[in-house]
Coordinates of C-alpha atoms in Angstrom, one line a residue:
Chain A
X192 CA 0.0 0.0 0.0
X193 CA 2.7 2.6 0.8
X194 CA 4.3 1.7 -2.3
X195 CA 1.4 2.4 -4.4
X196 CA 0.9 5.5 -2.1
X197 CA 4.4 6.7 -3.1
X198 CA 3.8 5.5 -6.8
X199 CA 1.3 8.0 -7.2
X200 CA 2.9 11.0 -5.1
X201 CA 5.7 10.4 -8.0
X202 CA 2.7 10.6 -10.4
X203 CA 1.7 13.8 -8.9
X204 CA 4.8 15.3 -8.7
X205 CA 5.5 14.6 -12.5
X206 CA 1.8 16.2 -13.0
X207 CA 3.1 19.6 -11.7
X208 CA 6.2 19.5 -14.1
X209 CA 4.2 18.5 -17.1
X210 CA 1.6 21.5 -16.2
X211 CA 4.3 24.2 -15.6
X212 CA 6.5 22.7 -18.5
X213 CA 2.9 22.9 -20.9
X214 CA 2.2 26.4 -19.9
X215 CA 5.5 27.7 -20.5
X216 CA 5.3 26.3 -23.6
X217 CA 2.2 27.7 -24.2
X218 CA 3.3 31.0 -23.2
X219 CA 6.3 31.4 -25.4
X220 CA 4.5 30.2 -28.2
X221 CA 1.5 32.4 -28.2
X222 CA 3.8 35.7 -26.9
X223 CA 6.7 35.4 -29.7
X224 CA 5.2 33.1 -32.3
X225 CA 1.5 34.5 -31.8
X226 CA 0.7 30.5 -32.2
X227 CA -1.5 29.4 -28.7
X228 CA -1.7 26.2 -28.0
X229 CA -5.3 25.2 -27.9
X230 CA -4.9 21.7 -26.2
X231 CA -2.4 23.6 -23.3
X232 CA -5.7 24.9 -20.9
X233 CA -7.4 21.4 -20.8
X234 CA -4.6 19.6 -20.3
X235 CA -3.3 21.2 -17.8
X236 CA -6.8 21.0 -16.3
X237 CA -6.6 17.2 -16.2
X238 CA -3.2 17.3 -15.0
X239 CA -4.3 19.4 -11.9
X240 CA -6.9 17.1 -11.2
X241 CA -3.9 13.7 -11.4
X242 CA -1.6 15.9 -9.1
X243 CA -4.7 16.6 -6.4
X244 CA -6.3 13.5 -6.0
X245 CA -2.5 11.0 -7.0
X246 CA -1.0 13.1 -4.1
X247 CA -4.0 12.7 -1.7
X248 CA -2.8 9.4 -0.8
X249 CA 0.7 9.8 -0.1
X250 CA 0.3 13.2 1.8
X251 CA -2.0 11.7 4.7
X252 CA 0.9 9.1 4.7
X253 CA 3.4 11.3 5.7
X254 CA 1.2 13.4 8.0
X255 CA 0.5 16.4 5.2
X256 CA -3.0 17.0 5.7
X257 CA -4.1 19.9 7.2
X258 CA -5.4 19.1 10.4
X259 CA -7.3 21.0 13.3
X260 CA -5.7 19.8 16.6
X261 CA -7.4 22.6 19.1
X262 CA -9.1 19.7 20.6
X263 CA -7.0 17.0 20.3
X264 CA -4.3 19.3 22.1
X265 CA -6.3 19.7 24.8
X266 CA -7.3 16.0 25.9
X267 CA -5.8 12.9 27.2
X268 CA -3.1 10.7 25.2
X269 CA -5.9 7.8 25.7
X270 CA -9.0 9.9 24.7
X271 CA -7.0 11.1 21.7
X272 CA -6.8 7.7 20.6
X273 CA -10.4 6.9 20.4
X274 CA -11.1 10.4 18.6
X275 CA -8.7 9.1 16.0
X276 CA -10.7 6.1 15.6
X277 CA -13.6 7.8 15.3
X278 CA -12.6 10.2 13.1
X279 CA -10.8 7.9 10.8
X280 CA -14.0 5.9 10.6
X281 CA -16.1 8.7 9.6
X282 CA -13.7 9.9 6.9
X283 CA -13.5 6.2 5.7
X284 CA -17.5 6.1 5.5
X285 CA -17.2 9.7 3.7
X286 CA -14.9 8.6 1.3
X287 CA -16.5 5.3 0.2
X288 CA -19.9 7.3 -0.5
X289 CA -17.4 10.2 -2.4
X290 CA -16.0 7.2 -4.3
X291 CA -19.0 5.7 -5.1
X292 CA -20.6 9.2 -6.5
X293 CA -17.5 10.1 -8.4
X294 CA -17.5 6.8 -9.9
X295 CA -20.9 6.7 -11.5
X296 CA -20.1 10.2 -12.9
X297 CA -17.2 8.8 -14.4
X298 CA -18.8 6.1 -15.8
X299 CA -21.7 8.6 -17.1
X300 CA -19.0 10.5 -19.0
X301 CA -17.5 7.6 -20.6
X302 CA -21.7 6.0 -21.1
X303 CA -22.6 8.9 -22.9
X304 CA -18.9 9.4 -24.5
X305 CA -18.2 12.7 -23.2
X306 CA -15.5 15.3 -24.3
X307 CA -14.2 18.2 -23.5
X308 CA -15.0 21.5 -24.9
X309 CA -12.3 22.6 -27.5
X310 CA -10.0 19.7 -28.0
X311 CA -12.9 17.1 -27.7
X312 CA -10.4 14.8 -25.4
X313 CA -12.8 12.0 -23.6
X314 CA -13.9 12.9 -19.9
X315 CA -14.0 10.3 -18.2
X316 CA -10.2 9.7 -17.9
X317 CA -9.6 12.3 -15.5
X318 CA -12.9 12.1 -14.0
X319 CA -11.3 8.3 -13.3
X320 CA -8.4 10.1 -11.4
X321 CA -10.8 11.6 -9.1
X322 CA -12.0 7.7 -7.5
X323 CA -9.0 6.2 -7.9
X324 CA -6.8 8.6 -5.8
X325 CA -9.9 8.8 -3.3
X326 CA -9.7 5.0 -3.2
X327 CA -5.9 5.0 -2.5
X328 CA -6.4 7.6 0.1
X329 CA -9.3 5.1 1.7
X330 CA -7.2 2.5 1.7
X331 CA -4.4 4.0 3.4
X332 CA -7.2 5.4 6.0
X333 CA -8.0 2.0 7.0
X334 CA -4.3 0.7 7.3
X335 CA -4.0 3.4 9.7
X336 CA -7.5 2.8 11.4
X337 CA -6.5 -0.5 12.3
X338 CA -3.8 0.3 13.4
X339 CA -5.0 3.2 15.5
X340 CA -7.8 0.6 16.8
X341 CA -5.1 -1.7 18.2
X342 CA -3.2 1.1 19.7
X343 CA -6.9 2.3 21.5
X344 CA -7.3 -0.9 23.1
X345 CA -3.7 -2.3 23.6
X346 CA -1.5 -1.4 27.1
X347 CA -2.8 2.2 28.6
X348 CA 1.0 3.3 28.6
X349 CA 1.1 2.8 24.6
X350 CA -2.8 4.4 23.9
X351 CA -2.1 8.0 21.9
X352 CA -2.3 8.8 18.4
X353 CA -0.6 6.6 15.5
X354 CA 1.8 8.7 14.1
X355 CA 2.2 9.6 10.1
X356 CA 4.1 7.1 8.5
X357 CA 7.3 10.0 7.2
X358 CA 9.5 7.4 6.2
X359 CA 10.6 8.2 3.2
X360 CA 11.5 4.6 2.1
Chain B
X12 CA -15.3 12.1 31.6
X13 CA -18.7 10.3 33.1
X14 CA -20.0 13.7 33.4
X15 CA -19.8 14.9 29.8
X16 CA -20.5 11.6 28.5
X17 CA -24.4 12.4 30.7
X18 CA -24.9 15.5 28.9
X19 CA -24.2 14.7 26.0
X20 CA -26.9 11.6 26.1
X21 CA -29.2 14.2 27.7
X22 CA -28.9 16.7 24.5
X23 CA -29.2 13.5 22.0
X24 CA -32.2 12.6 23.9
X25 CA -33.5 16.0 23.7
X26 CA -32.9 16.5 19.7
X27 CA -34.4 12.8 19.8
X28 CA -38.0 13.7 20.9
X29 CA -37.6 17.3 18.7
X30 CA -37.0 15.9 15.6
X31 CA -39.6 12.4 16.4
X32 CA -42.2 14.9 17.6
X33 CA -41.9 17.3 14.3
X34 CA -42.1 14.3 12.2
X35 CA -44.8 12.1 13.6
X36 CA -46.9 15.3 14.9
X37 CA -50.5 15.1 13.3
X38 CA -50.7 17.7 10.1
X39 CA -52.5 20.9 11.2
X40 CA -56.2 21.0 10.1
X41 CA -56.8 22.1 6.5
X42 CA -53.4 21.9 5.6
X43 CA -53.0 21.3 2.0
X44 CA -50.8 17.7 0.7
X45 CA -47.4 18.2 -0.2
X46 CA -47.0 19.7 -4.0
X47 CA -45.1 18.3 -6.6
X48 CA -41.9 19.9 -6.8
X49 CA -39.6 20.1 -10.1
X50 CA -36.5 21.6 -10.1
X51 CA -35.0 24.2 -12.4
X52 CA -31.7 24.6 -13.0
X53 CA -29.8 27.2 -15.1
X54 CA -26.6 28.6 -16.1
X55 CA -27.7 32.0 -15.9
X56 CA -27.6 35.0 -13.2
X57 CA -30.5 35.8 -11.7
X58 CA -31.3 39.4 -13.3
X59 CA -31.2 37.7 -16.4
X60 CA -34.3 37.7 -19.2
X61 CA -34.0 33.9 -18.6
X62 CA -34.2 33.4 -15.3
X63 CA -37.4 36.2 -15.0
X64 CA -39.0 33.9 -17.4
X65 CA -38.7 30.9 -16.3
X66 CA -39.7 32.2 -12.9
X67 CA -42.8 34.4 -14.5
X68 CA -43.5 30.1 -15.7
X69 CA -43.0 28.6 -12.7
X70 CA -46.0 31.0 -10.8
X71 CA -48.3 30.6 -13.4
X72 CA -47.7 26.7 -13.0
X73 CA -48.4 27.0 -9.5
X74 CA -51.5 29.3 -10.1
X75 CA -52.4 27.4 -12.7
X76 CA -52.4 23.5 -10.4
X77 CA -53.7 25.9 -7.4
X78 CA -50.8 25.1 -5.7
X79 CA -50.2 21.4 -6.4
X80 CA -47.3 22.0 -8.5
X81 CA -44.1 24.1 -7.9
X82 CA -41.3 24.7 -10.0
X83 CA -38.3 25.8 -8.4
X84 CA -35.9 28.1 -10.6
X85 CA -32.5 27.4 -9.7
X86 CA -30.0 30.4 -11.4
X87 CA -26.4 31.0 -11.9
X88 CA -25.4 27.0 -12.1
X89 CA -26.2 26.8 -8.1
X90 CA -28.3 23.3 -8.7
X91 CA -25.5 21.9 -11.6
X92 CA -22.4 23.1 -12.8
X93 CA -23.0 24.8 -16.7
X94 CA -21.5 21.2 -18.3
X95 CA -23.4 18.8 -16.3
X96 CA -27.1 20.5 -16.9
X97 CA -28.0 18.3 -20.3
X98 CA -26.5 14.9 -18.5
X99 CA -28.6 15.9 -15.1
X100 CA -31.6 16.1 -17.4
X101 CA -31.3 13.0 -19.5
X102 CA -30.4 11.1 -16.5
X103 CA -33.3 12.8 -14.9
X104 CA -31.6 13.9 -11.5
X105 CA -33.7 17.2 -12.4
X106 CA -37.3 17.0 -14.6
X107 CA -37.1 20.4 -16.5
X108 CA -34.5 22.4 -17.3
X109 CA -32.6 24.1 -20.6
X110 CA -30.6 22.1 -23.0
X111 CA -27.7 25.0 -23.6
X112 CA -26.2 25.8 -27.5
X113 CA -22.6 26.6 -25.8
X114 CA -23.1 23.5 -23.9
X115 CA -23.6 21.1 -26.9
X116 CA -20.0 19.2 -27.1
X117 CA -21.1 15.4 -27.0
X118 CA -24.7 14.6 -25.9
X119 CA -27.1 15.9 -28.1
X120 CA -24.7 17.6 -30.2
X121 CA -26.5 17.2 -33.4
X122 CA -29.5 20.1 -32.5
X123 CA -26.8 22.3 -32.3
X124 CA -26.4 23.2 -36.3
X125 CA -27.9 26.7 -36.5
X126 CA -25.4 27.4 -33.6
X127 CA -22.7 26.7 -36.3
X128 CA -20.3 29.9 -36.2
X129 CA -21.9 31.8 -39.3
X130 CA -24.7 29.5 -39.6
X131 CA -27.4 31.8 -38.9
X132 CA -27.4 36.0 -39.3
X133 CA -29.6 37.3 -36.7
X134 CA -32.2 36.7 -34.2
X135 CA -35.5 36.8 -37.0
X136 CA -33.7 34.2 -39.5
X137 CA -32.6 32.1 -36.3
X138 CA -35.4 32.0 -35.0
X139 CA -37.5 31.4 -38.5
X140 CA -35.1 28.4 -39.0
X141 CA -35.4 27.0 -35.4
X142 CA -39.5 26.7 -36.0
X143 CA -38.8 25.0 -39.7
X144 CA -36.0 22.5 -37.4
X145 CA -38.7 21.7 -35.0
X146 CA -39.9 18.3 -35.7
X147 CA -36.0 17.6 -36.4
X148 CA -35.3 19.3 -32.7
X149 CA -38.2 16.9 -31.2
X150 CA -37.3 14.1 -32.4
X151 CA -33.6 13.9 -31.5
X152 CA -34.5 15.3 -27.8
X153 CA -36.8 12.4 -28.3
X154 CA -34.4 9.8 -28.8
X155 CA -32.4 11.1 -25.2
X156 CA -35.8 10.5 -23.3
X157 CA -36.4 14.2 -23.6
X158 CA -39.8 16.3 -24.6
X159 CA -39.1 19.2 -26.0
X160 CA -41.8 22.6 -25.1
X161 CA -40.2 25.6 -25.8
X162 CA -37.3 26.7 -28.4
X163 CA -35.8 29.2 -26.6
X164 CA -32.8 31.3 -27.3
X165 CA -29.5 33.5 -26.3
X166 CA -28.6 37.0 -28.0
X167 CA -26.5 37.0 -30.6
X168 CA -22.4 36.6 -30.5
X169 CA -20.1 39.2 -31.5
X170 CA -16.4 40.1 -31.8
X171 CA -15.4 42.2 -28.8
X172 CA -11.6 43.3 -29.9
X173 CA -8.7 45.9 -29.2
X174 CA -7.9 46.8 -33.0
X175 CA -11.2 47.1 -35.4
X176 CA -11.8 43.9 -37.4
X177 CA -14.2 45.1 -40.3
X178 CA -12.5 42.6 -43.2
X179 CA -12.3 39.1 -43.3
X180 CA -8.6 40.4 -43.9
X181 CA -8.3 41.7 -40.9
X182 CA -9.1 38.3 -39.2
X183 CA -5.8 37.2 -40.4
X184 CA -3.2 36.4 -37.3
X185 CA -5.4 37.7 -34.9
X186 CA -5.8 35.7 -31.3
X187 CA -9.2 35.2 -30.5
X188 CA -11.0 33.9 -27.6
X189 CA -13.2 30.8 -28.8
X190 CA -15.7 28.9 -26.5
X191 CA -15.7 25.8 -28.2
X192 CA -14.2 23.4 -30.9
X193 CA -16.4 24.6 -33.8
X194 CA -15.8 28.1 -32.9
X195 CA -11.8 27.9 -32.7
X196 CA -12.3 25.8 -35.9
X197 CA -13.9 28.8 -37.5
X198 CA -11.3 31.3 -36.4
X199 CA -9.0 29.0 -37.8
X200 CA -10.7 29.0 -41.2
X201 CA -10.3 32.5 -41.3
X202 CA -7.0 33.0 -40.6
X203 CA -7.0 33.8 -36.9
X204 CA -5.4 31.7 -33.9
X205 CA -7.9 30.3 -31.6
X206 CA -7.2 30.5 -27.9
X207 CA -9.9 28.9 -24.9
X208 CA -10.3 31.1 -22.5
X209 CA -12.4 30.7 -19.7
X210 CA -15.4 33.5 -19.4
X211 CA -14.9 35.0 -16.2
X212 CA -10.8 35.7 -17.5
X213 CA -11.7 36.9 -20.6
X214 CA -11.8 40.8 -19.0
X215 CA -8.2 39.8 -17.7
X216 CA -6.7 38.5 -21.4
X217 CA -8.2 41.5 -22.9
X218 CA -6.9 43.8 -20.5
X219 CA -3.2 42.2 -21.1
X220 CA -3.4 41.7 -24.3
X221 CA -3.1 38.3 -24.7
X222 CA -5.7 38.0 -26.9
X223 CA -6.7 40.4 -29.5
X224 CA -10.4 39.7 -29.3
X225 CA -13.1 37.7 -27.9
X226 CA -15.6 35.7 -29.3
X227 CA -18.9 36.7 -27.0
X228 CA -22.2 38.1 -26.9
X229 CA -22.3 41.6 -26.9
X230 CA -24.5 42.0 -23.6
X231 CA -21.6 41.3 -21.6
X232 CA -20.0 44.6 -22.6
X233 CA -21.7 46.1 -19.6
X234 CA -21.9 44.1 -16.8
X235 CA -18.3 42.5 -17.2
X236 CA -16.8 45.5 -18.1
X237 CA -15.6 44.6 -21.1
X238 CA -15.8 48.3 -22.5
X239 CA -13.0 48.9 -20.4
X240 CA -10.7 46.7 -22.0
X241 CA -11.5 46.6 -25.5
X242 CA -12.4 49.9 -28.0
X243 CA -14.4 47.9 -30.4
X244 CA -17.6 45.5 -30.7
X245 CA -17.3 44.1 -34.3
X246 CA -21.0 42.9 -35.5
X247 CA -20.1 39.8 -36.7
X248 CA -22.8 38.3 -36.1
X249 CA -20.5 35.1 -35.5
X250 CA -23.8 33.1 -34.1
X251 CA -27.6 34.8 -35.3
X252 CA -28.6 33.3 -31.7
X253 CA -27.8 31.2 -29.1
X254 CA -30.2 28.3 -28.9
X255 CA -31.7 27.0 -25.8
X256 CA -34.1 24.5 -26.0
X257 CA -36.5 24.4 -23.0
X258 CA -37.0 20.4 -22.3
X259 CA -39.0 18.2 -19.5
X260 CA -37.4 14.6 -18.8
X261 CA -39.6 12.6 -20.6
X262 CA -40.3 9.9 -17.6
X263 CA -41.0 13.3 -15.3
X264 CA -43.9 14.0 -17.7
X265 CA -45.0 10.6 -18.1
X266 CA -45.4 10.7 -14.4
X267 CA -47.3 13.5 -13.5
X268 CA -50.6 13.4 -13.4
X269 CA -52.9 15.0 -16.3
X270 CA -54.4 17.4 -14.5
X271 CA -50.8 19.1 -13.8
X272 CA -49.2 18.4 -17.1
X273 CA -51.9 20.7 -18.6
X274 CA -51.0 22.9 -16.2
X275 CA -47.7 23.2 -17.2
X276 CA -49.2 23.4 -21.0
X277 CA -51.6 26.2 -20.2
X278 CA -48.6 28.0 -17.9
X279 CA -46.7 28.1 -21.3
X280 CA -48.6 29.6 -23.7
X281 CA -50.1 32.5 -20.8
X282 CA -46.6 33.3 -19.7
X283 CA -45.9 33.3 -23.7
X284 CA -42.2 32.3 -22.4
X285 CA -40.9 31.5 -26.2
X286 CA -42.1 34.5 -27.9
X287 CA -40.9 37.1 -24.3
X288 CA -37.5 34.8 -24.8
X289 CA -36.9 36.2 -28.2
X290 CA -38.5 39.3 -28.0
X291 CA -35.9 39.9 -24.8
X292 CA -32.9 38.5 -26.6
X293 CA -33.9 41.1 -29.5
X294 CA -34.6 44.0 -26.6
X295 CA -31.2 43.2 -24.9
X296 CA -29.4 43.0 -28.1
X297 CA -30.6 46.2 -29.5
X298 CA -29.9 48.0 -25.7
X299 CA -26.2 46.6 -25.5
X300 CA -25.7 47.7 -29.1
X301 CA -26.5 51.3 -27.7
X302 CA -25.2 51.2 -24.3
X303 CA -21.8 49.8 -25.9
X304 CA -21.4 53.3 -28.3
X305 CA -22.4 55.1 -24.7
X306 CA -19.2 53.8 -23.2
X307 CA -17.3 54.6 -25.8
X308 CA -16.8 51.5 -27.7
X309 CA -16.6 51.5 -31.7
X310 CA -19.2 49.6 -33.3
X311 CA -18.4 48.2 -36.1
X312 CA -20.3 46.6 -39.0
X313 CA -18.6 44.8 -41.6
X314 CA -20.3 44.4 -44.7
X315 CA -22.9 42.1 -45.7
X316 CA -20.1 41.0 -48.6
X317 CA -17.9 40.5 -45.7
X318 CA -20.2 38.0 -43.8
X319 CA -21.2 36.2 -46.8
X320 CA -17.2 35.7 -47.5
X321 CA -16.6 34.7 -43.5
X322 CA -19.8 32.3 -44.1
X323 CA -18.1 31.0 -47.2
X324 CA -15.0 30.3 -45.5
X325 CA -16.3 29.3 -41.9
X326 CA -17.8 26.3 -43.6
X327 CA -14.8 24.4 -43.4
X328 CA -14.9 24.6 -39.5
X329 CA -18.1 22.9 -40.1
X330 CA -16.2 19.9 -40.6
X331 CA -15.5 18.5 -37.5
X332 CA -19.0 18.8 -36.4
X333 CA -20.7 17.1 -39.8
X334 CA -17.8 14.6 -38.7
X335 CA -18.9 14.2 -35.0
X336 CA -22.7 14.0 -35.7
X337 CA -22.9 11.4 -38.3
X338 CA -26.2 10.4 -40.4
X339 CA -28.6 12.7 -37.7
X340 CA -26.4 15.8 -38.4
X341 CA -26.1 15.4 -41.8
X342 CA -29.8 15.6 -42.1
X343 CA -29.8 18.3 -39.6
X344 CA -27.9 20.6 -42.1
X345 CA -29.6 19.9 -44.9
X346 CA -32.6 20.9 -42.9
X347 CA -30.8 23.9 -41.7
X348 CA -29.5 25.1 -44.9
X349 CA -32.7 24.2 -47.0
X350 CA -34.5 26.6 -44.0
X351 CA -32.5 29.3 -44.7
X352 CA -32.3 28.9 -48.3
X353 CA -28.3 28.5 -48.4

């Protein structure tokens, strides 16, 4: 699971070179050679949606998320570790019904062969990205929820939060 | 820990015996049942001709059923985003709604053939060509699970632009804003270079220059400020009319009962919503025309030998679109074209 986690943070990370290397291109062409390039905007719009949703997966592994601790700060060790479990298990339940939604609008787009506007490039792939890195993201969520379960009810001297998995091997 | 964990069943139980009293409380005497409610959605702002028309509809529907039917007008894409309005309608997630021209780019692509850039000169022949495409119009909408009651439209679309563009010459290497493929097809065919630009950045790539026009309808000048950023408004007429088809989900219709769908019928013809659609489209064209001089734009009106000649050469941005829409578009634009006696 990490692996694929760090697969697709790869994935996103060549996303953001492709989309700064298409606009520059796009750029130059159209400021000294007056020639846009018309497929630049909607690629780059797919490519925003790869790097969002490949990188979900690999940021919550290494603790990335933006994360509201003014509770969690204020509580015990023991109590954080149950609001973990809870909290993991409501945005695992969030997720699946995200997935499921995004999925059946992916699968509309590519039903009803669906393209985009100018350069008339099928949907439904990067609507795809949208499930897929949510799935990842799930997956990795429920790794951690077990193992955060585990920690809730193991030995009181070891029940606190799991920490982000921020090795970078 | 014990103590919070008591109030907090306290306040569940309390919202408990709210929410199960509210629900199962006996209805008040002589309250009416529960109307049928359709949703509207639409792409456009609420101050818009549209949206003051489809809500004039909606009250005569509800006057009209005394009360057993409401429509509820949804504006400025706050039900669906702009692109996902004709699926939400086909799939019937909402029963009545618009079928958009600028939103025509894979389902339903085929009515879209007087929306051809050049297809069509002006509201009148637009609209005298939609009424001759109507069986054509039903029957495709038909095929999608669609019923088709009112051919609706948008003004016309025009070349906003920093230099005037009066010849078909002066099209030549320009960059130009398009909205779609058969739009930057058509720039193409005339020599310009076609760049997609989102609407709400077109004031911005006006403003810098990095475009040199922008394909868009001429009532925008106004309220997006568009006569700040560009001196002229070049009457192209590029499209004669942006159609909007006004459409029920066919299996929403089948379901309501008789009674209602009359209502709807008669609510059509007293709110006269086609005819007020193109009488406002015509109203709002003719003000922004006016208000545009006002602000100190340059209007500009090519020839009519110049348009025939853009016409001429647009028609091989047709191409994609003849390509795209196989057998049902082909006979669209010989319907089209035999219409408007091309």
């Amino acid at each position: 699971m990490r692996r694929a986690a760090d697969v697709a943070g790869l994935l996103a990370g060549f996303a953001t070179l492709a989309i700064v290397l298409s606009v520059t291109y796009d750029v130059l062409m159209r400021y000294f050679l007056d020639q846009p390039q018309l497929f630049v905007d909607e690629v780059a719009g797919f490519l925003q949606v790869l790097l969002i949703f490949a990188g979900a997966a690999y940021t919550f592994r290494v603790g990335g998320h933006v994360r509201v601790d003014l509770v969690t700060n204020a509580v015990r060790p023991a109590t954080r570790a149950w609001l973990r479990v809870v909290t993991l298990l409501v945005g695992v339940v969030f997720l699946a019904i995200v997935i499921w939604v995004t999925t059946q609008s992916a699968y509309t787009a590519y039903r009803y062969g669906r393209v985009s506007a100018v350069m008339l490039y099928p949907l439904w792939l990067p609507m795809a990205f949208i499930p897929a890195g949510l799935a990842l993201l799930g997956l990795m969520m429920v790794g951690t929820l077990v193992r955060q379960a585990r920690l809730a009810v193991g030995p009181a001297a070891t029940r606190t939060e799991v920490a982000p998995d921020d090795d970078p091997a | 820990m014990k103590r919070t964990l008591v109030v907090s069943a306290v306040v569940v139980a309390l919202v408990a015996v709210v929410v199960a009293g509210s629900t199962f409380a006996p209805a008040p005497a002589g309250a009416q049942a529960k109307p049928i409610v359709w949703n509207l959605p639409h792409v456009a702002a609420p101050t818009y001709y549209h949206i003051l028309n489809y809500t004039a509809f909606a009250n005569k529907v509800k006057e009209k059923s005394g009360g057993k039917m409401e429509i509820r007008v949804h504006p400025a894409s706050s039900l669906y985003p702009s692109h996902e309005l004709i699926p939400a309608l086909v799939d019937g997630r909402t029963e009545i709604g618009p079928v958009v021209a600028g939103y025509l780019t894979d389902i339903l692509l085929e009515i879209g053939v007087l929306d051809l850039p050049f297809m069509t000169g002006g509201l009148d022949e637009h609209r005298k060509a939609a009424n001759a495409l109507r069986p054509f119009f039903t029957e495709m909408l038909a095929k999608k699970g669609l019923k088709l009651l009112t051919i609706n439209t948008w003004p016309t679309q025009q070349l906003f632009s920093l230099q005037p563009i009066k010849t078909v010459g002066d099209w030549k290497g320009k960059k130009i804003r398009v909205y779609g493929a058969d739009s930057a097809n058509t720039a193409r065919a005339l020599g310009a270079a076609p760049v997609s630009i989102g609407f709400g950045e077109v004031y911005t790539a006006l403003e810098k220059k990095t475009v040199d026009g922008a394909i868009t309808s001429a009532t925008n000048a106004e309220p997006m400020k568009f006569f700040e950023v560009s001196k002229f408004i070049n009457y192209w007429n590029i499209a004669g009319a942006g159609g909007e088809w006004f459409v029920v989900n066919q299996k929403a219709w089948d379901g309501l009962p008789k009674d209602l769908q009359q209502a709807v019928m008669d609510a059509l013809k007293e709110s006269r919503l086609e005819d007020k659609e193109w009488e406002d489209a015509a109203a709002w064209d003719a003000r922004a025309k006016q208000r545009c001089a006002e602000l100190g734009m340059t209007v500009v009106e090519p020839g009519k030998d110049e348009i025939e000649k853009a016409r001429k050469q647009a028609r091989s941005g047709w191409d994609t679109w003849l390509t795209r829409t196989g057998a049902d578009g082909k006979r669209g634009m010989e319907l089209a074209l035999k219409a408007l006696g091309r």
